[in-house]
Amino acid sequence: MKKILILASFIATLVACKSTPEGYVVTGTITGELKDSTQVFLKKLDARKQPIDLDTAFVKNGEFIFKGVANDLELRFVFIDKAQGYISFITENGEININAQKDSLGFANVEGTIQNDIYGDFNDNMRALTNKYTSINKDYRNAKNSNDAATAEALEDELKELIEERKDFEKSFVKENPNALISAFLLQSMLASKVFPEEEVKSMFDAFTPEIKATEPGKEIQKIIEKGKAVAVGSKAPNFSAPTPTGEKLALYDVLGKITIIDFWAAWCKPCRAENPNVVKLYNKYHEKGLNILGVSFDKTPGAWKKAIEDDGLIWDHVSNVQYFDEIAKLYNLNAIPATVILDEKGIILAKNLRGAALEEKIASLLQ
């Protein structure tokens, strides 16, 4: 009996080992007029986000096959010769099935492994939101062209609500799928756009599985979070200096007030320019109570920078290296603007990335 049990255990182990796929097989089925021997290219993005070739297959009877071994979870792209668009999927060992129409590759159905099933669910939801946005936006443009102000205003509100709905969906998706590669890409985008507080993003990253943290986007998120600790709320703001519009060097710690706002902006940044009137009102209201502002521009040309300061009536101190996202941007871990950092009189960071009413509310509370 003991020998029988040992043998059964051994067989079970063999079966379990064989059930773990040693590589992936991507089987694509393409409908539409597509000649046999049409080339199909498997690509990935390099460090500069440019597609590079990995493998080539050929269509036969409307099908193509790619085989390989996935050592890591990575996003891959399928291009078909003389066809518009591409198909994306995640390399994961197992059988991956792609069904697509030649003239709408971006709407391909990809399934067969856990990562690709999750990715497919995400794409389905995003397409539904995109289609809804496109439909409402079309009605909005028609209303604008017809000078129907009331309808246009109502539709504009719907579009804003839909943008918030998309943000909420993406955040919920990341929280509900800490084991998904697509969640890492979404979180990476959230960090770049700063649509959510850094602490909330860090919390979502902490919940990721070790496998997802070990992916390329996972590693990039970890690097950004580590860099962000140097400019986190409660830390001392790194000092820097740069030329003023008249050419003199001015340092951050030369202009500290009771409360100081570092306002990162640029003349080419539309959201920054839209926010400038609010900042002007804030400065005029609280400057005599101890508020200073240092504008740090990421412009590319001195002329555009100086003209924007004059046009928008920005009467506080300004500096810029006029080198786009320069060493100051790297120092403060910035790759998107507008951005704000609020400091106390000793240069301690009290808050970050507040705008509009939220910024005024914070300044009012600090200068009471």
mmCIF file of C-alpha atoms in Angstrom, residues 174-346:
data_model
loop_
_atom_site.group_PDB
_atom_site.id
_atom_site.type_symbol
_atom_site.label_atom_id
_atom_site.label_comp_id
_atom_site.label_asym_id
_atom_site.label_seq_id
_atom_site.Cartn_x
_atom_site.Cartn_y
_atom_site.Cartn_z
ATOM 1 C CA VAL A 174 -5.789 48.902 -10.165
ATOM 2 C CA LYS A 175 -7.000 48.267 -6.626
ATOM 3 C CA GLU A 176 -9.038 45.213 -7.653
ATOM 4 C CA ASN A 177 -6.283 43.719 -9.839
ATOM 5 C CA PRO A 178 -2.948 43.975 -7.978
ATOM 6 C CA ASN A 179 -1.795 40.887 -9.892
ATOM 7 C CA ALA A 180 -2.231 42.418 -13.377
ATOM 8 C CA LEU A 181 0.476 43.876 -15.599
ATOM 9 C CA ILE A 182 -1.989 46.419 -16.993
ATOM 10 C CA SER A 183 -2.451 47.728 -13.436
ATOM 11 C CA ALA A 184 1.265 48.582 -13.337
ATOM 12 C CA PHE A 185 1.000 50.518 -16.602
ATOM 13 C CA LEU A 186 -2.045 52.388 -15.292
ATOM 14 C CA LEU A 187 -0.315 53.256 -12.026
ATOM 15 C CA GLN A 188 2.743 54.449 -13.939
ATOM 16 C CA SER A 189 0.480 56.804 -15.908
ATOM 17 C CA MET A 190 -1.186 58.027 -12.708
ATOM 18 C CA LEU A 191 2.206 58.893 -11.257
ATOM 19 C CA ALA A 192 3.187 60.813 -14.386
ATOM 20 C CA SER A 193 -0.071 62.783 -14.629
ATOM 21 C CA LYS A 194 -0.370 63.278 -10.846
ATOM 22 C CA VAL A 195 -4.141 62.744 -10.993
ATOM 23 C CA PHE A 196 -4.045 61.077 -7.572
ATOM 24 C CA PRO A 197 -2.081 61.935 -4.408
ATOM 25 C CA GLU A 198 1.329 60.290 -4.204
ATOM 26 C CA GLU A 199 0.481 58.509 -0.942
ATOM 27 C CA GLU A 200 -2.581 56.918 -2.566
ATOM 28 C CA VAL A 201 -0.505 55.783 -5.527
ATOM 29 C CA LYS A 202 2.141 54.362 -3.183
ATOM 30 C CA SER A 203 -0.549 52.465 -1.288
ATOM 31 C CA MET A 204 -1.796 50.888 -4.519
ATOM 32 C CA PHE A 205 1.760 49.926 -5.478
ATOM 33 C CA ASP A 206 2.410 48.362 -2.076
ATOM 34 C CA ALA A 207 -0.566 46.052 -2.709
ATOM 35 C CA PHE A 208 0.921 44.716 -5.971
ATOM 36 C CA THR A 209 2.052 41.100 -6.061
ATOM 37 C CA PRO A 210 5.837 40.475 -6.131
ATOM 38 C CA GLU A 211 5.503 39.320 -9.757
ATOM 39 C CA ILE A 212 4.028 42.670 -10.847
ATOM 40 C CA LYS A 213 6.535 44.691 -8.808
ATOM 41 C CA ALA A 214 9.296 42.804 -10.661
ATOM 42 C CA THR A 215 8.045 43.855 -14.120
ATOM 43 C CA GLU A 216 9.583 46.789 -16.004
ATOM 44 C CA PRO A 217 6.737 49.200 -15.192
ATOM 45 C CA GLY A 218 6.791 47.943 -11.606
ATOM 46 C CA LYS A 219 10.497 48.732 -11.324
ATOM 47 C CA GLU A 220 9.955 52.176 -12.846
ATOM 48 C CA ILE A 221 7.198 52.937 -10.341
ATOM 49 C CA GLN A 222 9.500 51.873 -7.501
ATOM 50 C CA LYS A 223 12.216 54.239 -8.761
ATOM 51 C CA ILE A 224 9.777 57.157 -8.972
ATOM 52 C CA ILE A 225 8.460 56.467 -5.476
ATOM 53 C CA GLU A 226 11.991 56.322 -4.070
ATOM 54 C CA LYS A 227 12.906 59.585 -5.787
ATOM 55 C CA GLY A 228 9.687 61.135 -4.504
ATOM 56 C CA LYS A 229 10.671 60.512 -0.888
ATOM 57 C CA ALA A 230 13.240 63.316 -1.156
ATOM 58 C CA VAL A 231 10.466 65.818 -1.863
ATOM 59 C CA ALA A 232 7.692 64.241 0.200
ATOM 60 C CA VAL A 233 5.474 66.236 2.535
ATOM 61 C CA GLY A 234 7.415 66.787 5.771
ATOM 62 C CA SER A 235 10.863 66.800 4.151
ATOM 63 C CA LYS A 236 13.059 69.860 3.605
ATOM 64 C CA ALA A 237 12.703 71.210 0.082
ATOM 65 C CA PRO A 238 15.893 70.865 -1.995
ATOM 66 C CA ASN A 239 17.381 74.257 -2.725
ATOM 67 C CA PHE A 240 18.120 75.359 -6.284
ATOM 68 C CA SER A 241 18.970 78.484 -8.221
ATOM 69 C CA ALA A 242 18.345 79.641 -11.789
ATOM 70 C CA PRO A 243 18.338 82.861 -13.845
ATOM 71 C CA THR A 244 15.576 85.444 -13.423
ATOM 72 C CA PRO A 245 14.017 87.126 -16.485
ATOM 73 C CA THR A 246 16.697 89.823 -16.202
ATOM 74 C CA GLY A 247 19.548 87.326 -15.993
ATOM 75 C CA GLU A 248 20.500 87.374 -12.306
ATOM 76 C CA LYS A 249 20.733 84.132 -10.358
ATOM 77 C CA LEU A 250 18.049 83.647 -7.716
ATOM 78 C CA ALA A 251 17.831 80.758 -5.220
ATOM 79 C CA LEU A 252 14.720 79.291 -3.655
ATOM 80 C CA TYR A 253 15.959 79.950 -0.133
ATOM 81 C CA ASP A 254 16.509 83.629 -1.015
ATOM 82 C CA VAL A 255 12.763 84.226 -1.371
ATOM 83 C CA LEU A 256 11.208 82.186 1.438
ATOM 84 C CA GLY A 257 8.317 83.949 3.153
ATOM 85 C CA LYS A 258 6.161 82.875 6.039
ATOM 86 C CA ILE A 259 4.557 80.588 3.444
ATOM 87 C CA THR A 260 6.018 80.061 -0.024
ATOM 88 C CA ILE A 261 4.495 78.445 -3.101
ATOM 89 C CA ILE A 262 6.863 77.014 -5.715
ATOM 90 C CA ASP A 263 4.733 77.246 -8.855
ATOM 91 C CA PHE A 264 6.047 74.990 -11.643
ATOM 92 C CA TRP A 265 4.601 76.094 -14.974
ATOM 93 C CA ALA A 266 5.373 77.108 -18.590
ATOM 94 C CA ALA A 267 4.000 79.454 -21.219
ATOM 95 C CA TRP A 268 3.108 76.480 -23.450
ATOM 96 C CA CYS A 269 1.134 74.735 -20.675
ATOM 97 C CA LYS A 270 -2.582 75.521 -21.179
ATOM 98 C CA PRO A 271 -3.717 74.262 -17.735
ATOM 99 C CA CYS A 272 -0.979 76.410 -16.173
ATOM 100 C CA ARG A 273 -2.131 79.507 -18.014
ATOM 101 C CA ALA A 274 -5.735 78.774 -17.076
ATOM 102 C CA GLU A 275 -4.721 78.547 -13.409
ATOM 103 C CA ASN A 276 -2.652 81.742 -13.434
ATOM 104 C CA PRO A 277 -5.576 84.130 -12.753
ATOM 105 C CA ASN A 278 -6.358 82.136 -9.584
ATOM 106 C CA VAL A 279 -2.737 82.363 -8.464
ATOM 107 C CA VAL A 280 -2.694 86.125 -9.107
ATOM 108 C CA LYS A 281 -5.775 86.597 -6.919
ATOM 109 C CA LEU A 282 -4.224 84.398 -4.236
ATOM 110 C CA TYR A 283 -0.975 86.379 -4.251
ATOM 111 C CA ASN A 284 -2.758 89.735 -4.095
ATOM 112 C CA LYS A 285 -4.903 88.535 -1.200
ATOM 113 C CA TYR A 286 -2.231 86.939 0.963
ATOM 114 C CA HIS A 287 1.137 88.499 0.052
ATOM 115 C CA GLU A 288 0.942 91.108 2.813
ATOM 116 C CA LYS A 289 0.179 88.312 5.281
ATOM 117 C CA GLY A 290 3.404 86.499 4.413
ATOM 118 C CA LEU A 291 2.792 84.615 1.158
ATOM 119 C CA ASN A 292 5.626 84.509 -1.383
ATOM 120 C CA ILE A 293 5.591 82.741 -4.723
ATOM 121 C CA LEU A 294 8.511 81.554 -6.824
ATOM 122 C CA GLY A 295 7.549 80.743 -10.394
ATOM 123 C CA VAL A 296 9.736 78.053 -11.970
ATOM 124 C CA SER A 297 9.211 77.808 -15.707
ATOM 125 C CA PHE A 298 9.992 74.818 -17.912
ATOM 126 C CA ASP A 299 9.862 76.893 -21.082
ATOM 127 C CA LYS A 300 12.044 76.356 -24.117
ATOM 128 C CA THR A 301 12.542 79.964 -25.221
ATOM 129 C CA PRO A 302 13.155 83.102 -23.126
ATOM 130 C CA GLY A 303 10.778 85.179 -25.235
ATOM 131 C CA ALA A 304 7.737 82.972 -24.642
ATOM 132 C CA TRP A 305 8.500 82.775 -20.914
ATOM 133 C CA LYS A 306 8.880 86.530 -20.421
ATOM 134 C CA LYS A 307 5.825 87.349 -22.545
ATOM 135 C CA ALA A 308 3.631 84.955 -20.553
ATOM 136 C CA ILE A 309 4.772 86.552 -17.271
ATOM 137 C CA GLU A 310 3.774 89.975 -18.604
ATOM 138 C CA ASP A 311 0.539 88.858 -20.304
ATOM 139 C CA ASP A 312 -0.715 87.009 -17.208
ATOM 140 C CA GLY A 313 0.353 89.688 -14.725
ATOM 141 C CA LEU A 314 2.585 87.393 -12.651
ATOM 142 C CA ILE A 315 4.242 89.979 -10.408
ATOM 143 C CA TRP A 316 6.167 87.620 -8.106
ATOM 144 C CA ASP A 317 9.704 86.214 -8.468
ATOM 145 C CA HIS A 318 10.492 83.958 -11.422
ATOM 146 C CA VAL A 319 13.390 81.752 -12.493
ATOM 147 C CA SER A 320 14.034 79.411 -15.408
ATOM 148 C CA ASN A 321 16.907 77.639 -17.111
ATOM 149 C CA VAL A 322 14.749 77.703 -20.268
ATOM 150 C CA GLN A 323 15.646 74.063 -20.883
ATOM 151 C CA TYR A 324 12.212 72.389 -20.715
ATOM 152 C CA PHE A 325 12.141 69.727 -17.944
ATOM 153 C CA ASP A 326 15.616 70.429 -16.593
ATOM 154 C CA GLU A 327 17.618 69.517 -13.468
ATOM 155 C CA ILE A 328 15.109 71.361 -11.264
ATOM 156 C CA ALA A 329 12.364 69.121 -12.640
ATOM 157 C CA LYS A 330 14.494 66.066 -11.866
ATOM 158 C CA LEU A 331 15.279 67.409 -8.394
ATOM 159 C CA TYR A 332 11.558 67.644 -7.640
ATOM 160 C CA ASN A 333 10.648 64.455 -9.513
ATOM 161 C CA LEU A 334 8.457 66.295 -12.017
ATOM 162 C CA ASN A 335 7.469 65.189 -15.502
ATOM 163 C CA ALA A 336 4.165 67.056 -15.757
ATOM 164 C CA ILE A 337 2.853 70.539 -14.955
ATOM 165 C CA PRO A 338 1.160 72.476 -13.460
ATOM 166 C CA ALA A 339 2.583 71.483 -10.093
ATOM 167 C CA THR A 340 2.862 73.305 -6.794
ATOM 168 C CA VAL A 341 4.879 72.805 -3.619
ATOM 169 C CA ILE A 342 3.972 74.727 -0.446
ATOM 170 C CA LEU A 343 6.747 75.482 2.052
ATOM 171 C CA ASP A 344 6.916 76.978 5.524
ATOM 172 C CA GLU A 345 9.447 79.653 6.486
ATOM 173 C CA LYS A 346 12.133 77.007 7.073
#
